[in-house]
Short mmCIF file of C-alpha atoms in Angstrom, two decimals:
data_model
loop_
_atom_site.label_atom_id
_atom_site.label_comp_id
_atom_site.label_asym_id
_atom_site.label_seq_id
_atom_site.Cartn_x
_atom_site.Cartn_y
_atom_site.Cartn_z
CA MET A 226 -42.59 -10.15 -73.46
CA ASN A 227 -43.17 -6.64 -72.19
CA TYR A 228 -39.70 -5.16 -71.82
CA ILE A 229 -40.96 -1.69 -70.90
CA SER A 230 -43.26 -2.81 -68.08
CA GLY A 231 -40.35 -5.01 -67.07
CA GLU A 232 -38.96 -8.49 -67.61
CA ILE A 233 -36.52 -10.49 -65.47
CA LEU A 234 -34.16 -12.60 -67.58
CA CYS A 235 -31.95 -15.35 -66.18
CA ILE A 236 -28.75 -15.27 -68.23
CA ASP A 237 -25.82 -17.69 -68.26
CA LYS A 238 -22.91 -15.22 -68.43
CA PRO A 239 -20.01 -16.55 -70.50
CA LEU A 240 -16.37 -16.69 -69.44
CA GLY A 241 -14.39 -13.53 -70.08
CA TRP A 242 -17.38 -11.20 -70.21
CA THR A 243 -18.08 -8.54 -67.61
CA SER A 244 -21.63 -8.37 -66.30
CA PHE A 245 -21.91 -5.02 -68.10
CA ASP A 246 -20.95 -6.71 -71.40
CA ALA A 247 -24.00 -8.98 -71.11
CA VAL A 248 -26.29 -6.10 -70.14
CA LYS A 249 -25.01 -3.98 -73.04
CA ARG A 250 -25.73 -6.71 -75.61
CA ILE A 251 -29.24 -7.29 -74.26
CA ARG A 252 -29.99 -3.57 -74.03
CA GLY A 253 -28.89 -3.12 -77.64
CA ALA A 254 -31.17 -5.92 -78.83
CA ILE A 255 -34.17 -4.40 -77.01
CA GLN A 256 -33.44 -0.92 -78.36
CA ARG A 257 -33.31 -2.29 -81.90
CA ARG A 258 -36.53 -4.29 -81.45
CA LEU A 259 -38.47 -1.40 -79.89
CA GLY A 260 -36.90 1.33 -82.01
CA LEU A 261 -35.61 3.23 -79.00
CA LYS A 262 -32.39 5.22 -78.62
CA LYS A 263 -32.31 4.80 -74.84
CA PHE A 264 -33.63 2.02 -72.63
CA LYS A 265 -33.00 1.02 -69.03
CA VAL A 266 -31.50 -2.43 -68.43
CA GLY A 267 -29.52 -3.51 -65.36
CA HIS A 268 -28.23 -6.57 -63.54
CA ALA A 269 -28.69 -7.87 -60.00
CA GLY A 270 -25.39 -9.14 -58.57
CA THR A 271 -22.12 -8.70 -60.43
CA LEU A 272 -20.11 -11.65 -61.74
CA ASP A 273 -16.36 -11.26 -62.34
CA PRO A 274 -15.15 -11.76 -65.94
CA LEU A 275 -13.46 -15.03 -64.89
CA ALA A 276 -16.75 -16.38 -63.47
CA THR A 277 -19.66 -17.86 -65.41
CA GLY A 278 -23.26 -18.64 -64.64
CA VAL A 279 -26.46 -17.04 -63.46
CA LEU A 280 -26.77 -13.30 -64.01
CA ILE A 281 -30.18 -11.72 -63.40
CA VAL A 282 -30.90 -9.04 -66.00
CA CYS A 283 -33.82 -6.67 -65.45
CA THR A 284 -35.47 -4.53 -68.12
CA GLY A 285 -37.57 -1.39 -67.96
CA ARG A 286 -39.56 -0.97 -64.76
CA ALA A 287 -38.23 -4.26 -63.40
CA THR A 288 -34.92 -2.47 -62.75
CA ARG A 289 -36.65 -1.11 -59.63
CA ARG A 290 -36.38 -4.65 -58.23
CA ILE A 291 -32.59 -4.95 -58.58
CA ASP A 292 -31.85 -4.24 -54.90
CA GLU A 293 -34.43 -6.84 -53.87
CA LEU A 294 -33.27 -9.49 -56.34
CA GLN A 295 -29.56 -9.25 -55.54
CA THR A 296 -30.24 -10.13 -51.91
CA GLY A 297 -31.34 -13.61 -53.01
CA VAL A 298 -29.37 -16.63 -51.81
CA LYS A 299 -26.57 -17.55 -54.21
CA GLU A 300 -25.08 -20.95 -55.03
CA TYR A 301 -21.66 -21.48 -56.60
CA VAL A 302 -19.44 -24.33 -57.73
CA ALA A 303 -15.82 -23.30 -57.17
CA ASP A 304 -12.49 -24.90 -58.07
CA LEU A 305 -9.53 -24.08 -55.82
CA ARG A 306 -5.88 -24.79 -56.44
CA LEU A 307 -4.05 -25.58 -53.21
CA GLY A 308 -0.43 -24.75 -52.52
CA ALA A 309 -0.24 -21.47 -54.42
CA THR A 310 -1.52 -17.92 -54.00
CA THR A 311 -2.04 -14.94 -56.29
CA PRO A 312 -2.52 -11.27 -55.34
CA SER A 313 -6.07 -11.29 -56.76
CA PHE A 314 -6.89 -14.71 -55.22
CA ASP A 315 -7.80 -15.99 -58.69
CA LEU A 316 -6.28 -16.29 -62.19
CA GLU A 317 -6.34 -12.55 -62.92
CA THR A 318 -2.80 -12.26 -61.55
CA GLU A 319 0.26 -14.53 -61.55
CA ILE A 320 1.24 -16.89 -58.72
CA ASP A 321 3.24 -15.02 -56.09
CA ALA A 322 3.95 -17.76 -53.52
CA ILE A 323 4.12 -21.58 -53.28
CA PHE A 324 3.19 -23.61 -50.18
CA PRO A 325 3.34 -27.30 -49.18
CA THR A 326 0.26 -29.48 -49.63
CA ASP A 327 1.49 -32.94 -48.59
CA HIS A 328 -0.12 -32.60 -45.18
CA ILE A 329 -3.60 -31.84 -46.59
CA THR A 330 -6.07 -34.74 -46.48
CA ARG A 331 -9.76 -35.04 -47.23
CA ARG A 332 -10.36 -35.31 -43.51
CA SER A 333 -8.45 -32.11 -42.75
CA VAL A 334 -10.46 -30.27 -45.40
CA GLU A 335 -13.74 -31.60 -44.01
CA GLU A 336 -12.68 -30.46 -40.54
CA VAL A 337 -11.80 -26.95 -41.76
CA LEU A 338 -14.81 -26.15 -43.95
CA PRO A 339 -17.39 -25.86 -41.11
CA ARG A 340 -15.38 -22.91 -39.75
CA PHE A 341 -16.58 -20.93 -42.74
CA THR A 342 -20.32 -21.52 -42.38
CA GLY A 343 -22.79 -19.35 -40.54
CA ALA A 344 -22.18 -15.66 -39.88
CA ILE A 345 -18.48 -15.04 -40.56
CA MET A 346 -16.18 -12.06 -40.98
CA GLN A 347 -14.39 -11.75 -44.32
CA VAL A 348 -11.82 -9.26 -45.61
CA PRO A 349 -12.70 -8.46 -49.25
CA PRO A 350 -10.02 -8.87 -51.94
CA VAL A 351 -8.03 -5.74 -52.78
CA PHE A 352 -8.74 -6.60 -56.42
CA SER A 353 -12.42 -5.78 -55.97
CA ALA A 354 -14.93 -2.97 -56.47
CA VAL A 355 -15.00 -2.10 -52.76
CA LYS A 356 -14.55 1.65 -52.38
CA VAL A 357 -11.55 3.17 -50.60
CA ASP A 358 -11.52 6.96 -50.25
CA GLY A 359 -14.15 7.15 -52.96
CA LYS A 360 -12.25 4.98 -55.44
CA ARG A 361 -12.51 1.28 -56.30
CA ALA A 362 -9.92 -0.80 -54.44
CA TYR A 363 -8.79 -2.60 -57.63
CA LYS A 364 -7.60 0.71 -59.07
CA PHE A 365 -5.12 1.06 -56.20
CA ALA A 366 -4.17 -2.64 -56.32
CA ARG A 367 -3.42 -2.62 -60.06
CA LYS A 368 -1.02 0.28 -59.52
CA GLY A 369 0.80 -1.68 -56.83
CA HIS A 370 -0.46 0.49 -53.96
CA GLU A 371 -1.17 -1.16 -50.63
CA VAL A 372 -4.83 -1.13 -49.62
CA GLU A 373 -6.22 -2.04 -46.22
CA LEU A 374 -9.82 -3.22 -46.26
CA LYS A 375 -11.98 -3.78 -43.22
CA PRO A 376 -13.61 -7.18 -42.60
CA LYS A 377 -17.33 -7.44 -43.26
CA GLN A 378 -19.88 -9.82 -41.79
CA LEU A 379 -21.60 -12.15 -44.23
CA GLN A 380 -23.59 -15.36 -44.25
CA ILE A 381 -22.50 -18.71 -45.69
CA ASP A 382 -25.22 -21.37 -45.37
CA GLU A 383 -23.46 -24.41 -46.82
CA ILE A 384 -20.06 -25.57 -48.06
CA GLU A 385 -19.96 -29.04 -49.61
CA LEU A 386 -16.77 -30.77 -50.66
CA ILE A 387 -17.51 -32.25 -54.11
CA GLU A 388 -14.01 -33.33 -55.17
CA PHE A 389 -10.68 -33.56 -53.34
CA SER A 390 -7.02 -33.97 -54.17
CA PRO A 391 -3.98 -32.67 -52.26
CA GLU A 392 -3.59 -30.04 -55.00
CA SER A 393 -7.20 -29.00 -55.63
CA LEU A 394 -10.73 -28.79 -54.26
CA ARG A 395 -14.15 -28.47 -55.84
CA LEU A 396 -16.73 -26.93 -53.54
CA ARG A 397 -20.44 -26.16 -53.66
CA ILE A 398 -21.14 -22.99 -51.72
CA VAL A 399 -24.49 -21.49 -50.71
CA CYS A 400 -24.16 -17.95 -49.39
CA GLY A 401 -25.69 -14.52 -49.01
CA LYS A 402 -25.01 -11.15 -50.60
CA GLY A 403 -21.50 -9.73 -50.46
CA THR A 404 -19.57 -13.01 -50.29
CA TYR A 405 -16.31 -13.06 -52.23
CA ILE A 406 -15.58 -16.66 -53.18
CA ARG A 407 -12.00 -15.59 -54.06
CA ALA A 408 -11.50 -14.39 -50.50
CA LEU A 409 -13.02 -17.63 -49.21
CA ALA A 410 -10.43 -19.56 -51.25
CA ARG A 411 -7.67 -17.48 -49.64
CA ASP A 412 -9.02 -18.12 -46.14
CA ILE A 413 -9.50 -21.86 -46.67
CA GLY A 414 -5.93 -22.17 -47.93
CA GLN A 415 -4.62 -20.38 -44.84
CA ALA A 416 -6.77 -22.53 -42.53
CA LEU A 417 -5.25 -25.63 -44.12
CA GLY A 418 -1.73 -24.36 -43.34
CA SER A 419 -1.06 -23.73 -47.02
CA GLY A 420 -2.26 -21.33 -49.67
CA ALA A 421 -5.03 -21.39 -52.26
CA HIS A 422 -6.56 -19.43 -55.10
CA LEU A 423 -9.67 -19.73 -57.23
CA THR A 424 -9.22 -21.32 -60.66
CA SER A 425 -12.86 -21.39 -61.81
CA LEU A 426 -16.22 -20.22 -60.52
CA ARG A 427 -19.73 -20.94 -61.76
CA ARG A 428 -22.80 -19.39 -60.17
CA THR A 429 -25.62 -21.90 -60.35
CA ARG A 430 -28.39 -20.00 -58.57
CA VAL A 431 -29.49 -16.53 -57.50
CA GLY A 432 -32.77 -16.64 -55.58
CA ASP A 433 -35.29 -18.38 -57.84
CA CYS A 434 -33.10 -18.13 -60.97
CA ARG A 435 -31.25 -21.39 -61.57
CA ILE A 436 -28.62 -22.26 -64.14
CA GLU A 437 -30.78 -24.98 -65.72
CA ASP A 438 -33.43 -22.35 -66.48
CA SER A 439 -31.00 -19.72 -67.78
CA MET A 440 -30.46 -18.59 -71.38
CA SER A 441 -27.22 -17.83 -73.13
CA VAL A 442 -26.78 -14.23 -74.25
CA ASP A 443 -27.32 -15.35 -77.85
CA GLN A 444 -30.56 -17.12 -76.91
CA ALA A 445 -31.77 -13.99 -75.11
CA ILE A 446 -31.00 -11.84 -78.15
CA GLU A 447 -32.83 -14.31 -80.41
CA LEU A 448 -35.87 -14.19 -78.10
CA ILE A 449 -35.83 -10.40 -78.08
CA SER A 450 -35.35 -10.17 -81.85
CA SER A 451 -37.99 -12.67 -82.96
CA GLY A 452 -40.25 -13.38 -79.97
CA PRO A 453 -43.59 -11.69 -79.26
CA VAL A 454 -43.45 -8.17 -77.81
CA GLU A 455 -46.13 -6.39 -75.82
CA PHE A 456 -46.37 -2.71 -74.94
CA PRO A 457 -47.76 -1.34 -71.67
CA GLU A 458 -51.22 0.14 -71.76
CA GLU A 459 -51.28 3.90 -71.40
#
């Protein structure tokens, strides 16, 4: 492995970690192995702390490819709870409203989902890193301030219904850069004449990096600590 010339690592980010947490651990392991006080490591495509799965981590000169890599098609498996909403559209905040679900059937879900494929407009969550007046929207939202975000166009290639009950859905989603699955949960709930929020999210692919080929953070650190290391030729 030549971490200075640049390596691309497919990491399975654990639940509760920020993307930066994973990068920090991997950067520290490389610094210790190479005896460096500073070293450039970055990630392509942020995952929320409540999400797990594929996180592309780039080292050294490969960090120049981050913009390219994060445009790769992404695949997720998402669990939605129907009949309840939260301000953050996921489990970060408490339920703020309850809605009926008795009218929701598998057929009604299958009729609604195609509305959200192709080029669609989506309003990002206020609990997000979208900038408003130079500040992250979540900073306003966590203080209880109202934030108005503009809809953005994005691409969703596929939505597959994996499991259904009147209270929950499991979906497989293939989409492009900038898609907020939390916001998609909100919009699907509204389209079903109810409410919904995300209860779990696992990213299974980013471009050519797939979950079955990904390492845990501990496995990556073990590889860095004991695996072969090369240095670029001067």
